[in-house]
mmCIF file of C-alpha atoms and ligand atoms in Angstrom:
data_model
loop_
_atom_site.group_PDB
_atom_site.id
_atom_site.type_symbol
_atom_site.label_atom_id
_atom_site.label_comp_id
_atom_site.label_asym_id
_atom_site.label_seq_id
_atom_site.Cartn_x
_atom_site.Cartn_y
_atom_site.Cartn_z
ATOM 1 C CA UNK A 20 36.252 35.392 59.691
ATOM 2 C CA UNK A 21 33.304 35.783 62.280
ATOM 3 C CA UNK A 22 32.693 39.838 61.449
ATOM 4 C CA UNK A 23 32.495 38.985 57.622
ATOM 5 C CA UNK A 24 29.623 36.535 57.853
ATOM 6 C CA UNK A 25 26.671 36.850 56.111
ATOM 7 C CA UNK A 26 23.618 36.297 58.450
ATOM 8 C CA UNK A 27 20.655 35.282 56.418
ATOM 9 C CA UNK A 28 17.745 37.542 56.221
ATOM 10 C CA UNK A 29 15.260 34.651 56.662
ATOM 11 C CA UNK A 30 15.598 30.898 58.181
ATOM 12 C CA UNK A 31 13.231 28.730 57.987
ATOM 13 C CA UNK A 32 13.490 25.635 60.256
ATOM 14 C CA UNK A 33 11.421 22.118 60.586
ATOM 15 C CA UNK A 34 11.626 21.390 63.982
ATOM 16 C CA UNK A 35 11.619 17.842 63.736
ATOM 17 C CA UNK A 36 12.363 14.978 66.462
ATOM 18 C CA UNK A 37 10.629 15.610 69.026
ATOM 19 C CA UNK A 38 9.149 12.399 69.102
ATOM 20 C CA UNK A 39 12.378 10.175 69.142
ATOM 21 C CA UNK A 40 14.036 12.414 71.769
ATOM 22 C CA UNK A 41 11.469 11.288 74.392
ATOM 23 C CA UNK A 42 11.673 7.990 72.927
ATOM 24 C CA UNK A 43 15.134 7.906 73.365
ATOM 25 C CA UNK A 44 14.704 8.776 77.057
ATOM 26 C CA UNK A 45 11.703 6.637 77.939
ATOM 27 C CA UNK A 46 9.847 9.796 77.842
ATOM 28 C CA UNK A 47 6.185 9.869 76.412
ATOM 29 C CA UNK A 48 6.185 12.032 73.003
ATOM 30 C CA UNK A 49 4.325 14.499 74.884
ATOM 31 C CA UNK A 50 7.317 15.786 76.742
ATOM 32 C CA UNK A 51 9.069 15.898 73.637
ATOM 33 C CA UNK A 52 7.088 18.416 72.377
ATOM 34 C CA UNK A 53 6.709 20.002 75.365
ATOM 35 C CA UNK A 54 10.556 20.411 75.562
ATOM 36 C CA UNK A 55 10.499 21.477 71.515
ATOM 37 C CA UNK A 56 8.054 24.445 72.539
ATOM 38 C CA UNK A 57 10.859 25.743 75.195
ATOM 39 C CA UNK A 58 13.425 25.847 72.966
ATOM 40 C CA UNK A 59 11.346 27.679 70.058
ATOM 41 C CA UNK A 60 11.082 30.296 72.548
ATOM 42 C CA UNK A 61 15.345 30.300 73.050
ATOM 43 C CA UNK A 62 16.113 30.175 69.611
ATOM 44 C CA UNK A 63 13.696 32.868 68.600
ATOM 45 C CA UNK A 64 15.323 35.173 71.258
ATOM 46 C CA UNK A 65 19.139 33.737 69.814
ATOM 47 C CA UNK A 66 18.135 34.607 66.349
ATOM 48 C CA UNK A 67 17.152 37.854 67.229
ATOM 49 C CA UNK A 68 20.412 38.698 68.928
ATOM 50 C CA UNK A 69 22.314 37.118 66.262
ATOM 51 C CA UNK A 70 20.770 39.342 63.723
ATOM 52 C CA UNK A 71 18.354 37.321 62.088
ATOM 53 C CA UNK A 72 14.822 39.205 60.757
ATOM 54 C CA UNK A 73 12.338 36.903 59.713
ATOM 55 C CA UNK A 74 12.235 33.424 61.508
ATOM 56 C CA UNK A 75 9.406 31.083 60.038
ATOM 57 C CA UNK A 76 9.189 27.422 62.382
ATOM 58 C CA UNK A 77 6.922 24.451 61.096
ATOM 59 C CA UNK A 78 4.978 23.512 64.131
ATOM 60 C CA UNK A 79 2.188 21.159 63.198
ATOM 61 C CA UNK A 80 1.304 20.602 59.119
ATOM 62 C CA UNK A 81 -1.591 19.598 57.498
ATOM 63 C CA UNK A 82 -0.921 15.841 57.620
ATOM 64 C CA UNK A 83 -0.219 15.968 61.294
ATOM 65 C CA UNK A 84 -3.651 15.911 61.835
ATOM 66 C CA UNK A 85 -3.516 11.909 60.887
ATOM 67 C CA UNK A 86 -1.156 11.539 64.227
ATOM 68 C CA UNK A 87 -2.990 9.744 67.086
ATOM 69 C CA UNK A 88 -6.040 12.401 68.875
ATOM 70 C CA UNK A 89 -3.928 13.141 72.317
ATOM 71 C CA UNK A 90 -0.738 13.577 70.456
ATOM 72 C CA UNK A 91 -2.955 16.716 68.573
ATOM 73 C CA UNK A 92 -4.745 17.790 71.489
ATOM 74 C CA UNK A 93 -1.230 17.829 73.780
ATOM 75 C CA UNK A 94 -0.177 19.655 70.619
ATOM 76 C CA UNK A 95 -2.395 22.282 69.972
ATOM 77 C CA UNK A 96 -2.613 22.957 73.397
ATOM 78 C CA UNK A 97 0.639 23.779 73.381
ATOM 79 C CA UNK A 98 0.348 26.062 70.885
ATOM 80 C CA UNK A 99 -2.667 27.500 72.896
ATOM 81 C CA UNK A 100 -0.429 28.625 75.832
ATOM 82 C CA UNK A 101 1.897 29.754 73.750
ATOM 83 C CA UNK A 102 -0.598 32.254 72.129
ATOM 84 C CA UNK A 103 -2.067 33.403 75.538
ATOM 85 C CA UNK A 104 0.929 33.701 77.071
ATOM 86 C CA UNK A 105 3.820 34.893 74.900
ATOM 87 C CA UNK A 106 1.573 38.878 74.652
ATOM 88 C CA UNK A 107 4.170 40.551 76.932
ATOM 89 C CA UNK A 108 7.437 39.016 75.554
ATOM 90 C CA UNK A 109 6.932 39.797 72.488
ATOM 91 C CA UNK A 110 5.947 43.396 73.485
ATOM 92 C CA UNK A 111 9.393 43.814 75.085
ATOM 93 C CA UNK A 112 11.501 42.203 72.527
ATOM 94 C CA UNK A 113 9.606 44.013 69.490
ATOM 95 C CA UNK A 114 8.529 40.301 67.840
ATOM 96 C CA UNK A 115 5.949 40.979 65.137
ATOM 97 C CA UNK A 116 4.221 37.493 64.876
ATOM 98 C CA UNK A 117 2.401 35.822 62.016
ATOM 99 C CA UNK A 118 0.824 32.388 61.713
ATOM 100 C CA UNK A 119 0.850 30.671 58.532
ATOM 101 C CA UNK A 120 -1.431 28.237 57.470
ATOM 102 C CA UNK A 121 -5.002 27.174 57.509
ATOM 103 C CA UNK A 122 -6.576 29.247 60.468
ATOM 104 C CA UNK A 123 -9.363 27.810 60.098
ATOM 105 C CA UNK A 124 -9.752 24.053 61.142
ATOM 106 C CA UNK A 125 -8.282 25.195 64.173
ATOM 107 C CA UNK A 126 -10.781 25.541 67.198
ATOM 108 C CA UNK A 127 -12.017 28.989 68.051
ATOM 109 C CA UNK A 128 -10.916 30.113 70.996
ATOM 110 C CA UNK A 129 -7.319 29.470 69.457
ATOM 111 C CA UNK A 130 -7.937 31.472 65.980
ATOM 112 C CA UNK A 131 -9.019 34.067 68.660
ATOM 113 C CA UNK A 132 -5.680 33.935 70.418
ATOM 114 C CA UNK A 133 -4.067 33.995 67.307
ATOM 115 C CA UNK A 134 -5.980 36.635 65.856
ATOM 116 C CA UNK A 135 -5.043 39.184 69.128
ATOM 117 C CA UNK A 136 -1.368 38.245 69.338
ATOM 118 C CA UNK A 137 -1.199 39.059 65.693
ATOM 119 C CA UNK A 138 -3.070 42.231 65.956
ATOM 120 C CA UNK A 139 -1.111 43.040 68.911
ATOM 121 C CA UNK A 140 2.472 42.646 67.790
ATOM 122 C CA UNK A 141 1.463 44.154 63.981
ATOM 123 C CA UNK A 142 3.458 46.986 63.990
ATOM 124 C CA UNK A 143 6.880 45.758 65.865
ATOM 125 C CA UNK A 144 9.447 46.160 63.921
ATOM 126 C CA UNK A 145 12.059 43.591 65.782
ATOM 127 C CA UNK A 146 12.153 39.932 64.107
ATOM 128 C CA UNK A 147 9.311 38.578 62.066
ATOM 129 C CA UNK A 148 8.586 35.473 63.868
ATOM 130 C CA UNK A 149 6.199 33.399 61.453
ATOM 131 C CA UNK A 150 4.621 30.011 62.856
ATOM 132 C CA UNK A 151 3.076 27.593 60.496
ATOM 133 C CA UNK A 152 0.044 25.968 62.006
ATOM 134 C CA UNK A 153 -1.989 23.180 59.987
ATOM 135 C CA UNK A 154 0.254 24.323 56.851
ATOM 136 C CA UNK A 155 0.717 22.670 53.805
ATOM 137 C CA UNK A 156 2.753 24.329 51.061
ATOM 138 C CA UNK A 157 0.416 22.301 48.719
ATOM 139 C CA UNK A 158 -2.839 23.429 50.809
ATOM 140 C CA UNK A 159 -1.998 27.361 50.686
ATOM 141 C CA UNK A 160 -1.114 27.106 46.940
ATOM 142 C CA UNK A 161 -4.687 25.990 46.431
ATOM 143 C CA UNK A 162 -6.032 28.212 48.677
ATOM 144 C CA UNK A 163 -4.036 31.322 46.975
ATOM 145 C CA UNK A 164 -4.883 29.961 43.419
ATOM 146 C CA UNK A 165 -9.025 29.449 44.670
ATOM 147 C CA UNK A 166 -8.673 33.490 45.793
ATOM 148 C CA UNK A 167 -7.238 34.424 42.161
ATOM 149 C CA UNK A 168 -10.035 32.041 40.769
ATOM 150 C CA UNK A 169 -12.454 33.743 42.438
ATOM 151 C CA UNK A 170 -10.926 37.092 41.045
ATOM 152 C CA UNK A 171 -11.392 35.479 37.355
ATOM 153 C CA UNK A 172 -14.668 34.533 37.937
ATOM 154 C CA UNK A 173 -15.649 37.921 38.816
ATOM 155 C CA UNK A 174 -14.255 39.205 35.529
ATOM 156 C CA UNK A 175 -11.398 41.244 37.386
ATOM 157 C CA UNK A 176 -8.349 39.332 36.570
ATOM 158 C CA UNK A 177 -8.101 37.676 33.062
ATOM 159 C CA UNK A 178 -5.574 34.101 33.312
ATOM 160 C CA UNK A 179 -3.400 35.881 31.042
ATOM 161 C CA UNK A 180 -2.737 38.510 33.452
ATOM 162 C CA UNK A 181 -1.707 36.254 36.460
ATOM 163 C CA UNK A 182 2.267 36.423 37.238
ATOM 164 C CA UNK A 183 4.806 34.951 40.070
ATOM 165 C CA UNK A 184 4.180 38.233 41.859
ATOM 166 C CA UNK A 185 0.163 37.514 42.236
ATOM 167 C CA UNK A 186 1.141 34.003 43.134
ATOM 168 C CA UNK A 187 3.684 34.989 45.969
ATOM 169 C CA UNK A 188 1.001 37.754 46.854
ATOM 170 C CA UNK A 189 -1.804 35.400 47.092
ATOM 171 C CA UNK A 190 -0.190 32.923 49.565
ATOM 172 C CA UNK A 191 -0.406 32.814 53.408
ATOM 173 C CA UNK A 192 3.840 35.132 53.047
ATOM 174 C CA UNK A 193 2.824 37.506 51.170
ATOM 175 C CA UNK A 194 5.052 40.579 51.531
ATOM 176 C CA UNK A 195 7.850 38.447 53.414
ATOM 177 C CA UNK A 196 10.789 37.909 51.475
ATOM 178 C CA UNK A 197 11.464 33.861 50.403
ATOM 179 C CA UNK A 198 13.639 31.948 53.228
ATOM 180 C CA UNK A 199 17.374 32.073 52.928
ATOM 181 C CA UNK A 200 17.860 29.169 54.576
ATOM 182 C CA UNK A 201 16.035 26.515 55.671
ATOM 183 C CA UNK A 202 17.121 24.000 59.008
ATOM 184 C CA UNK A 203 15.790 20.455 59.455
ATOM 185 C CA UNK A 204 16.472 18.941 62.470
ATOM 186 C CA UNK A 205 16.753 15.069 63.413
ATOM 187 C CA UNK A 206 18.185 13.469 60.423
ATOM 188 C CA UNK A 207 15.033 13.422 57.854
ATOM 189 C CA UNK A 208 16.493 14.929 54.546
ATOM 190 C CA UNK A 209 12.724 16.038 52.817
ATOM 191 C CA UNK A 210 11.019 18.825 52.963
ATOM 192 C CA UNK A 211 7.689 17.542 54.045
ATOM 193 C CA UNK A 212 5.218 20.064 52.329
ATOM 194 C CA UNK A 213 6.876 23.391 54.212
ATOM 195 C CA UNK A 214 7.452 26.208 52.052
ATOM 196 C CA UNK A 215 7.189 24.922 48.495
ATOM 197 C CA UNK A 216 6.681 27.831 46.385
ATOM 198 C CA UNK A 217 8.769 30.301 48.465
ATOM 199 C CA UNK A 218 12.090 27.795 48.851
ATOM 200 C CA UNK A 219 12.620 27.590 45.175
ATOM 201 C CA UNK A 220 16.227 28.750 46.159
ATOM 202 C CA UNK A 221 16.494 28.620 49.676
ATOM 203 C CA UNK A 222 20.022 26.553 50.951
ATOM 204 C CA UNK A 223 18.924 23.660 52.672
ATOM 205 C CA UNK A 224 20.860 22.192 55.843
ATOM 206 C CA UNK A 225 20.467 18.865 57.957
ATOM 207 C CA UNK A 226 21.514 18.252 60.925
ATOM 208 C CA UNK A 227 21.349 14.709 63.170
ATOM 209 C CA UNK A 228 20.575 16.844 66.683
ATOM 210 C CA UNK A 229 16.862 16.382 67.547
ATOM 211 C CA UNK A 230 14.924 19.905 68.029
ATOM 212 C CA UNK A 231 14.685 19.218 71.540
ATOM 213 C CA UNK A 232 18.604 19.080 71.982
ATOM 214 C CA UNK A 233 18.873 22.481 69.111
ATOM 215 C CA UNK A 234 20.890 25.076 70.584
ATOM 216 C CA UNK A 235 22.679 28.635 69.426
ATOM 217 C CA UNK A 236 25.895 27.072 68.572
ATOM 218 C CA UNK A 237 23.750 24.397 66.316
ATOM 219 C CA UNK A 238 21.624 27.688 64.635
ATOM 220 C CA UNK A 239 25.731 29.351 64.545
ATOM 221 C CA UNK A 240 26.921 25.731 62.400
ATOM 222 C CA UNK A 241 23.962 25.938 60.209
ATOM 223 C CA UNK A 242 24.695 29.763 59.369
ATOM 224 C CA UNK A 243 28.660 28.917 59.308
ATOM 225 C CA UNK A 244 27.946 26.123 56.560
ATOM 226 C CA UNK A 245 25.387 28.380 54.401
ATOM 227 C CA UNK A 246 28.658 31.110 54.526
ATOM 228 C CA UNK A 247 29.917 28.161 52.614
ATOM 229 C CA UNK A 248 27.608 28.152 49.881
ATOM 230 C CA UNK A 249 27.520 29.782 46.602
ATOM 231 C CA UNK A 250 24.399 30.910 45.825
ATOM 232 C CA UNK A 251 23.519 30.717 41.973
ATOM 233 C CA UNK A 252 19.681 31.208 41.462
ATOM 234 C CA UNK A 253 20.984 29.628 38.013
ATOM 235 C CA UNK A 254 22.688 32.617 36.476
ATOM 236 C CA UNK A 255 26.846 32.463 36.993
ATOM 237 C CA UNK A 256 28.666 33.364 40.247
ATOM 238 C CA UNK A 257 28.605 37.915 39.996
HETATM 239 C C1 IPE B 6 8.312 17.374 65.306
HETATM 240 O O1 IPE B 6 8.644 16.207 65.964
HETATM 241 C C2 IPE B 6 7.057 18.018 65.817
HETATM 242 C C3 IPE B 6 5.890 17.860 64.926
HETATM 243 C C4 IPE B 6 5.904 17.287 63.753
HETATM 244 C C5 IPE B 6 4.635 18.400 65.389
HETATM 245 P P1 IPE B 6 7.971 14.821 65.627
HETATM 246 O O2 IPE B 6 6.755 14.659 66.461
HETATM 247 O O3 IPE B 6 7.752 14.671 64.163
HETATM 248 O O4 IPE B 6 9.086 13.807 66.118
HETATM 249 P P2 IPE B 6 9.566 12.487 65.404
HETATM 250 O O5 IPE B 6 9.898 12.823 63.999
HETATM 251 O O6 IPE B 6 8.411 11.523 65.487
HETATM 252 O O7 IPE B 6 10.749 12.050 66.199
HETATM 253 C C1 IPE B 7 7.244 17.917 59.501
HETATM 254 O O1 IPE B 7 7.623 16.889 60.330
HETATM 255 C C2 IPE B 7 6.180 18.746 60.165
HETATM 256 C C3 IPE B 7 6.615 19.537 61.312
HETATM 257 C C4 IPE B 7 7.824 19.620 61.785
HETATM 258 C C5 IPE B 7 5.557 20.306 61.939
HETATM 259 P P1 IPE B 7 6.949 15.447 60.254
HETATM 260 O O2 IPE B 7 7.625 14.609 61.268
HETATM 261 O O3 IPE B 7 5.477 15.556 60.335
HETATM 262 O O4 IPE B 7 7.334 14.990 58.769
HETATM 263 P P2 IPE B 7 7.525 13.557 58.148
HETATM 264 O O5 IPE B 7 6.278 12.773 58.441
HETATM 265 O O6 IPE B 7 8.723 12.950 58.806
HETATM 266 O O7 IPE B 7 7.763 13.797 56.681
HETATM 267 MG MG1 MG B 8 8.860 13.920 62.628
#
């Protein structure tokens, strides 16, 4: 059974309930997401080893911004150390790392340390390890269909000529292939803006545990059940 399974090419995971594990302990939220941003870093390394190649996580989207200031600062800052401080790991595990989203709201010193770690880690060829940072799946189809408008305007496309291709091309993963699977954690059963266009087939799997409390055995249940599924993409089974 085990040497037969499929691993998917690309999971996708919303990395929810953080919040209510802290909660749950008398912790402030903070140290919820302080524990999520540990185990990012563990299941990143699991997936690797398990044979995964592109990992995409949704770590703050573009309605989080509405969550009370300190809850955004704690957050952001934690994606701040992880972009200063994650150069050499990723340089010995061969992570090539992309963030998704809408670099730009986000303050400068962090596009900076986004910008290097990308440039950096460009050419590994180890897992694709994409982090969505004030992303919207709504917010980057407007922003891919403003760059094709702009292409229009400037008489070198003509609307007749667009196709899914340009779309998929024109969006913050362009050139990675659509998500396989995609994890929510905590309970929530929506999709909460990630990954819109690219999930128009992806398997989708729920699980109660909170992220802080994901492990390898939880990523091993969610790949177990998706070995389950019959994948369609609304033709017949081959
Ligand atoms: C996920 O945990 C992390 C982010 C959305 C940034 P939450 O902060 O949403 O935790 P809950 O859902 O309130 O428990
Ligand atoms: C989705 O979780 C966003 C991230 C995990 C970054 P939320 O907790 O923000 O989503 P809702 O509000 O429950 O839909
Ligand atoms: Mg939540």
């Amino acid at each position: 059974m085990e040497t037969d399974r499929v691993i998917p090419q690309h999971v996708a995971i919303i990395m929810d309930g953080n919040g209510r594990w802290a909660k749950a302990k008398g912790l402030p939220r903070n140290m919820g997401h302080a524990q999520g941003a540990r185990v990012v870093e563990r299941i990143l390394e699991d997936a690797d080893h398990m044979g995964i190649r592109y990992l995409t996580v949704y770590a703050f989207s573009t309605e989080n911004w509405s969550r009370p200031d300190p809850e955004v600062k704690a957050l952001m800052n934690l994606l701040r150390t992880y972009m200063k401080t994650s150069l050499a790991k990723c340089a010995k595990n061969n992570v090539c790392i992309r963030v998704i989203g809408d670099k730009s709201r986000l303050d400068e010193d962090l596009q900076r340390a986004i910008a290097g770690l990308e440039e950096a880690t460009k050419e590994n060829t180890g897992i694709h390890f994409q982090i969505a940072i004030n992303y919207g799946g709504r917010d980057e189809i407007v922003r891919g269909v403003r760059a094709l408008g702009e292409r229009i305007a400037a008489g070198e496309l003509r609307p007749e000529e667009i196709t899914e291709q340009m779309i998929a091309a024109s969006i913050d993963t362009a050139g990675l292939p659509d998500p396989d699977l995609l994890i929510r954690t905590c309970g929530e059963e929506r999709i909460s803006n990630f990954l819109l266009w690219q999930g128009a087939y992806t398997e989708l799997y729920f699980t109660q545990a909170a992220w802080p409390d994901f492990t390898k055995e939880e990523l091993e249940r969610a790949i177990d059940a998706y070995n389950r599924r019959e994948r369609r993409y609304g033709g017949l089974k081959g």
